[in-house]
Coordinates of C-alpha atoms and ligand atoms in Angstrom, one line a residue:
M1 CA 136.2 202.6 -73.4
N2 CA 138.5 203.8 -70.6
C3 CA 137.3 202.3 -67.3
Y4 CA 138.5 202.5 -63.6
D5 CA 141.0 199.8 -62.9
A6 CA 139.1 198.1 -60.1
P7 CA 135.5 196.7 -59.7
V8 CA 133.0 199.5 -59.3
L9 CA 129.7 199.1 -57.4
G10 CA 126.8 201.1 -58.8
I11 CA 123.6 202.2 -57.0
E12 CA 120.4 203.5 -58.8
T13 CA 117.3 204.8 -56.9
S14 CA 116.2 207.8 -58.9
C15 CA 112.7 206.6 -59.6
D16 CA 110.9 203.3 -59.0
E17 CA 113.7 200.8 -59.3
T18 CA 116.1 199.9 -56.5
S19 CA 119.2 198.6 -58.2
C20 CA 122.8 197.7 -57.4
A21 CA 125.4 196.3 -59.8
V22 CA 129.1 195.4 -59.8
L23 CA 131.2 196.0 -62.9
N24 CA 134.7 195.1 -63.9
G25 CA 135.5 197.3 -66.9
T26 CA 132.4 196.9 -69.1
T27 CA 131.8 193.4 -67.8
V28 CA 128.7 193.1 -65.6
L29 CA 129.5 190.9 -62.7
S30 CA 126.0 191.4 -61.1
N31 CA 123.0 193.6 -61.7
V32 CA 120.2 193.3 -59.2
V33 CA 116.9 195.2 -59.9
S34 CA 114.0 195.4 -57.5
S35 CA 111.0 197.0 -59.3
Q36 CA 108.3 198.9 -57.5
A37 CA 105.9 198.8 -60.5
A38 CA 103.3 196.6 -58.6
L39 CA 103.3 199.1 -55.8
H40 CA 102.6 202.2 -58.0
E41 CA 100.2 200.4 -60.4
K42 CA 97.1 201.1 -58.3
W43 CA 97.8 204.9 -58.6
G44 CA 98.6 204.7 -62.3
G45 CA 102.0 206.5 -61.7
V46 CA 104.9 206.8 -59.3
V47 CA 104.0 208.2 -55.8
P48 CA 107.3 209.9 -54.6
E49 CA 106.7 209.3 -50.9
A50 CA 105.9 205.6 -51.4
A51 CA 108.9 205.2 -53.8
A52 CA 111.3 206.6 -51.1
R53 CA 109.9 204.2 -48.5
A54 CA 110.2 201.2 -50.7
H55 CA 113.8 202.1 -51.6
V56 CA 114.6 202.2 -47.8
E57 CA 113.2 198.7 -47.5
S58 CA 115.0 197.3 -50.5
I59 CA 118.4 199.0 -50.7
L60 CA 120.4 196.9 -48.3
P61 CA 119.1 193.5 -49.5
V62 CA 119.7 194.6 -53.1
V63 CA 123.3 195.7 -52.4
D64 CA 124.0 192.6 -50.4
E65 CA 122.7 190.3 -53.2
A66 CA 124.7 192.2 -55.9
I67 CA 127.9 191.9 -53.8
K68 CA 127.3 188.2 -53.2
I69 CA 126.7 187.4 -56.9
A70 CA 129.7 189.4 -58.1
N71 CA 131.9 187.5 -55.6
V72 CA 134.9 189.8 -55.9
G73 CA 135.0 191.0 -52.3
T74 CA 135.1 194.8 -51.5
P75 CA 134.7 196.9 -54.7
G76 CA 137.3 199.6 -55.6
A77 CA 134.8 202.5 -55.8
I78 CA 131.1 203.4 -55.6
A79 CA 129.1 205.2 -58.2
V80 CA 125.6 206.5 -57.4
T81 CA 122.8 208.3 -59.3
N82 CA 122.5 211.7 -57.5
R83 CA 120.6 213.6 -60.3
P84 CA 118.0 214.1 -61.7
G85 CA 115.1 212.3 -60.1
L86 CA 112.7 212.2 -57.1
V87 CA 114.7 213.8 -54.3
G88 CA 113.5 211.4 -51.6
A89 CA 114.3 208.4 -53.7
L90 CA 117.7 209.7 -54.8
S91 CA 118.6 210.5 -51.1
V92 CA 118.2 206.8 -50.1
G93 CA 120.8 205.7 -52.7
V94 CA 123.2 208.5 -52.1
T95 CA 123.1 208.0 -48.3
A96 CA 123.7 204.3 -48.7
A97 CA 126.6 205.0 -51.1
K98 CA 128.2 207.5 -48.7
A99 CA 127.9 205.0 -45.8
L100 CA 129.5 202.2 -47.8
S101 CA 132.2 204.5 -49.1
M102 CA 133.0 205.6 -45.5
A103 CA 132.9 202.0 -44.1
W104 CA 135.1 200.5 -46.9
Q105 CA 137.3 203.6 -47.4
I106 CA 136.8 203.7 -51.1
R107 CA 136.1 206.4 -53.7
L108 CA 132.6 207.8 -54.3
I109 CA 131.3 209.5 -57.4
G110 CA 127.8 210.9 -58.2
V111 CA 126.4 210.2 -61.7
H112 CA 123.9 212.0 -63.9
H113 CA 121.1 209.4 -64.6
L114 CA 121.1 210.2 -68.3
E115 CA 124.9 209.7 -68.6
G116 CA 124.2 206.2 -67.3
H117 CA 121.6 205.6 -70.1
V118 CA 124.0 207.1 -72.7
M119 CA 126.8 204.7 -71.8
S120 CA 124.5 201.7 -71.5
T121 CA 125.2 200.6 -75.1
S122 CA 128.8 199.8 -74.1
L123 CA 127.7 197.3 -71.3
E124 CA 128.8 193.8 -72.4
G125 CA 129.1 195.0 -75.9
S126 CA 131.2 197.0 -78.4
S127 CA 131.3 200.8 -77.9
P128 CA 129.8 203.1 -80.6
P129 CA 132.2 205.3 -82.6
Y130 CA 132.3 209.1 -82.2
P131 CA 130.6 211.3 -83.0
H132 CA 127.3 209.5 -82.5
L133 CA 123.8 210.6 -81.9
C134 CA 122.2 209.2 -78.8
V135 CA 118.5 208.9 -78.7
I136 CA 117.4 208.8 -75.0
V137 CA 113.8 207.6 -74.7
S138 CA 112.5 206.9 -71.2
G139 CA 109.6 207.5 -68.9
G140 CA 110.9 210.9 -67.9
H141 CA 113.1 212.0 -70.9
T142 CA 113.2 212.3 -74.6
E143 CA 116.5 213.8 -75.8
L144 CA 118.7 213.8 -78.9
I145 CA 122.3 214.1 -77.7
L146 CA 125.3 214.5 -79.9
V147 CA 128.2 212.6 -78.3
S148 CA 131.4 214.1 -79.9
K149 CA 133.8 212.1 -77.7
S150 CA 133.7 210.3 -74.3
C151 CA 131.8 212.5 -71.8
K152 CA 131.3 215.4 -74.3
Y153 CA 127.6 216.0 -74.9
R154 CA 125.4 218.6 -76.7
Q155 CA 121.7 218.5 -76.8
V156 CA 120.3 218.6 -80.4
G157 CA 116.7 218.3 -79.5
G158 CA 114.1 217.1 -77.0
T159 CA 110.5 217.0 -76.0
I160 CA 108.6 220.2 -75.3
D161 CA 106.0 218.3 -73.3
D162 CA 105.5 214.6 -72.5
A163 CA 108.4 212.1 -72.8
A164 CA 108.0 209.1 -75.3
G165 CA 107.6 206.7 -72.3
E166 CA 104.8 209.0 -70.9
A167 CA 103.1 208.8 -74.3
F168 CA 103.1 205.0 -74.1
D169 CA 102.1 205.0 -70.4
K170 CA 99.2 207.6 -70.8
G171 CA 98.0 205.8 -73.9
A172 CA 98.1 202.5 -72.1
R173 CA 96.1 204.0 -69.2
L174 CA 93.4 205.2 -71.6
L175 CA 93.2 201.8 -73.2
G176 CA 93.0 200.1 -69.7
L177 CA 96.3 198.3 -70.1
G178 CA 97.8 199.1 -66.7
Y179 CA 101.1 200.8 -65.6
P180 CA 103.8 201.1 -66.8
G181 CA 102.2 200.7 -70.1
G182 CA 105.0 200.6 -72.8
Q183 CA 105.4 196.8 -72.7
A184 CA 101.6 196.2 -72.5
V185 CA 101.1 198.5 -75.6
Q186 CA 103.8 196.5 -77.5
E187 CA 102.1 193.2 -76.6
M188 CA 98.6 194.5 -77.6
A189 CA 100.0 196.0 -80.8
R190 CA 101.3 192.6 -82.1
S191 CA 97.9 191.6 -83.4
G192 CA 96.8 195.2 -84.4
D193 CA 96.6 197.2 -87.6
P194 CA 98.9 200.3 -87.2
N195 CA 97.0 202.1 -90.0
R196 CA 93.5 201.7 -88.6
Y197 CA 93.5 204.9 -86.6
D198 CA 95.0 208.1 -88.0
L199 CA 97.0 209.7 -85.1
P200 CA 98.9 213.0 -85.3
R201 CA 102.7 213.2 -85.9
A202 CA 103.4 216.6 -84.2
L203 CA 105.9 219.4 -84.6
K204 CA 106.7 219.0 -88.3
S205 CA 108.1 222.6 -88.2
K206 CA 110.8 221.8 -85.6
P207 CA 113.1 219.1 -87.0
Y208 CA 114.7 217.9 -83.8
D209 CA 112.0 218.5 -81.2
F210 CA 109.1 216.4 -80.0
S211 CA 105.6 216.9 -78.7
F212 CA 103.6 213.9 -77.6
S213 CA 100.7 215.6 -75.7
G214 CA 98.6 216.0 -78.8
L215 CA 98.8 212.3 -79.4
K216 CA 97.5 211.5 -75.9
T217 CA 94.6 213.9 -76.5
A218 CA 93.8 212.3 -79.9
V219 CA 93.7 208.9 -78.2
L220 CA 91.4 210.3 -75.5
R221 CA 89.0 211.8 -78.1
L222 CA 88.9 208.5 -80.0
V223 CA 88.2 206.5 -76.8
E224 CA 85.5 209.0 -75.8
R225 CA 83.9 209.0 -79.2
E226 CA 84.0 205.3 -80.0
G227 CA 83.6 203.8 -76.5
K228 CA 83.3 200.0 -76.6
A229 CA 83.5 199.9 -80.4
I230 CA 87.2 200.8 -80.2
N231 CA 89.6 198.0 -81.3
V232 CA 92.2 198.0 -78.5
S233 CA 94.9 196.1 -80.6
D234 CA 94.5 198.4 -83.6
L235 CA 94.6 201.5 -81.4
A236 CA 97.7 200.2 -79.5
A237 CA 99.4 199.4 -82.9
S238 CA 98.5 202.9 -84.3
L239 CA 99.7 204.6 -81.1
Q240 CA 103.0 202.7 -81.2
E241 CA 103.5 203.5 -84.9
A242 CA 102.9 207.2 -84.4
I243 CA 105.5 207.4 -81.6
V244 CA 108.0 205.2 -83.5
D245 CA 107.5 207.2 -86.8
V246 CA 108.3 210.5 -85.2
L247 CA 111.3 209.2 -83.2
V248 CA 112.8 207.6 -86.2
E249 CA 112.3 210.4 -88.6
K250 CA 113.7 213.1 -86.3
S251 CA 116.6 211.1 -85.0
T252 CA 117.8 210.2 -88.5
R253 CA 117.5 213.8 -89.6
A254 CA 119.5 214.9 -86.6
A255 CA 122.1 212.2 -87.2
E256 CA 122.5 213.3 -90.8
D257 CA 122.6 217.0 -90.0
T258 CA 125.3 216.5 -87.3
S259 CA 127.4 214.1 -89.4
A260 CA 127.1 211.4 -86.7
T261 CA 128.7 208.1 -87.6
A262 CA 126.2 206.0 -85.5
I263 CA 122.8 206.2 -83.8
T264 CA 122.5 204.8 -80.3
L265 CA 119.0 204.1 -78.8
V266 CA 118.8 204.0 -75.0
G267 CA 116.3 204.2 -72.1
G268 CA 113.2 202.2 -71.2
V269 CA 111.4 202.8 -74.5
A270 CA 114.5 201.5 -76.3
A271 CA 113.2 198.1 -75.2
N272 CA 110.4 198.5 -77.8
E273 CA 110.9 195.9 -80.6
R274 CA 109.2 198.0 -83.3
L275 CA 111.3 201.1 -82.4
R276 CA 114.5 199.0 -82.4
E277 CA 113.7 197.5 -85.8
Q278 CA 112.7 200.7 -87.4
M279 CA 115.6 202.8 -86.0
K280 CA 118.0 200.1 -87.1
S281 CA 116.7 200.1 -90.7
A282 CA 116.7 203.9 -90.8
A283 CA 120.3 203.9 -89.6
E284 CA 121.3 201.4 -92.4
R285 CA 119.4 203.6 -94.9
I286 CA 121.5 206.7 -94.1
G287 CA 124.7 204.6 -93.8
V288 CA 125.5 205.0 -90.1
G289 CA 126.0 202.3 -87.4
F290 CA 123.2 201.3 -84.9
F291 CA 123.7 200.4 -81.3
A292 CA 121.1 199.5 -78.6
P293 CA 121.8 197.8 -75.2
P294 CA 120.4 194.4 -74.4
L295 CA 116.8 194.7 -73.0
Q296 CA 117.8 194.4 -69.3
F297 CA 120.0 197.5 -69.6
C298 CA 117.3 199.7 -71.4
T299 CA 115.1 200.2 -68.3
D300 CA 116.6 201.7 -65.2
N301 CA 119.5 199.7 -63.8
A302 CA 122.7 200.2 -61.7
A303 CA 125.0 198.6 -64.2
M304 CA 124.8 201.7 -66.5
I305 CA 125.4 203.9 -63.4
A306 CA 128.5 201.9 -62.4
L307 CA 129.8 202.2 -66.0
A308 CA 129.4 206.0 -66.2
G309 CA 131.0 206.3 -62.7
S310 CA 133.8 204.1 -63.8
V311 CA 134.6 206.2 -66.9
R312 CA 134.5 209.4 -64.8
L313 CA 136.7 207.9 -62.1
A314 CA 139.2 206.8 -64.7
L315 CA 139.4 210.5 -65.7
G316 CA 140.4 211.3 -62.1
E317 CA 137.0 212.7 -61.0
R318 CA 135.6 211.9 -57.5
D319 CA 133.1 213.3 -55.0
G320 CA 133.3 213.9 -51.3
F321 CA 130.7 213.3 -48.6
E322 CA 129.1 216.7 -49.4
L323 CA 127.6 215.1 -52.6
E324 CA 124.1 216.4 -52.9
V325 CA 121.0 215.2 -54.8
S326 CA 119.2 217.3 -57.3
A327 CA 115.7 216.9 -58.8
N328 CA 116.4 218.7 -62.0
E329 CA 119.7 219.2 -63.7
R330 CA 120.2 219.7 -67.5
F331 CA 122.3 217.0 -68.9
A332 CA 123.8 218.8 -71.9
E333 CA 123.9 222.4 -73.2
P334 CA 121.8 222.9 -76.4
I335 CA 123.5 223.1 -79.7
D336 CA 122.4 225.8 -82.1
A337 CA 119.8 223.8 -84.0
D338 CA 119.0 226.6 -86.5
A339 CA 122.6 226.8 -87.5
L340 CA 122.7 223.0 -88.0
R341 CA 119.6 223.1 -90.2
D342 CA 120.9 226.0 -92.3
T343 CA 124.1 224.2 -93.2
S344 CA 122.2 221.1 -94.1
V345 CA 120.1 222.7 -96.9
Ligands
LIG401 O1 114.4 204.3 -68.4 P1 113.2 203.9 -67.7 O2 113.2 202.6 -67.0 O3 112.8 205.0 -66.5 C1 113.1 206.3 -66.7 O4 114.2 206.8 -66.5 O5 112.1 207.0 -67.0 O6 111.9 204.0 -68.7 C2 110.6 203.6 -68.3 C3 109.7 203.8 -69.5 C4 108.2 203.6 -69.1 O7 107.5 204.8 -69.6 C5 107.8 202.4 -69.8 O8 106.5 202.3 -70.3 C6 108.8 202.4 -71.0 O9 110.0 202.8 -70.5 N1 108.9 201.0 -71.6 C7 108.5 200.7 -72.9 C8 108.8 199.4 -73.1 N2 109.4 198.9 -72.0 C9 109.5 199.9 -71.1 N3 107.9 201.5 -73.8 C10 107.6 200.9 -75.0 N4 107.9 199.6 -75.3 C11 108.4 198.8 -74.4 N5 108.7 197.5 -74.6
LIG402 ZN1 116.0 206.1 -66.7

């Protein structure tokens, strides 16, 4: 992996984590994450205005701590998430990054949040070969991305409604497990029977696309119908299995149809043990490599943003102080999925 030839400071504030990291190549010198999960828990989701305020409070202490831990003096450049995400939240990180870039007279680069996730498998580890299929599963995104070479992306598929993380979070809420719910569902599922409740595996007709909203409705109906008789562990295990099954089946199909040489699994939901295990076995079964970042680099963090920025800076890219934030920006152009499927039969 071709990185910038000086330490890069990364800043991430797109949602509910304030994070700052310093990287030297792919080596993480520091990665400080301040989570707002406790703040948003009472509302059962992220409140944008509250998130922006909390970023304002945390950003300078988090940056200060990351710089102290890294102990390499002034970094050579700054990478910051500027898209997509909550506009108020993104603005805090981007404004801080511009101010530091001006004060230190160092380069600035804006990073797409999903490019950070895609590159997270190379943090502190070996890089996946090309072409590979990257499975991005987070609270806001579920996408299958074909990475043909460094920084070359095409979208093979994605969700038509909820993201995989939302399916975990909404399911957890219905089961009274708090927010964010992915980790709580995983813990509850440990002692549960995944075959106890028959939950839908949607969109069989579309090989690379996902739909998770029917799953949420099915869980809601079960909870309404069975009330206190519901076995929470069994339902958590059944919900987890339904999400994992669909992700693994469609990702392996897409990897085969695109002749990918590896599958990478990234984003907050990639922290899920069952998903990691099942995706790894499926990759072995079809004879391709499998890569997933260490757990601390699955959920939102600035180390992955610093790495994506570092790779872009090494290509000669940089941004000026006119760098803007954007709530929505497509990460990769779609590939012709029908053509893919036709050649595979
Ligand atoms: O990547 P991320 O930190 O934020 C976004 O960019 O969205 O992902 C957060 C999501 C949440 O939906 C959370 O419930 C889920 O990742 N998550 C998990 C686990 N840990 C976090 N889902 C399933 N199992 C886990 N162990
Ligand atoms: Zn994310």
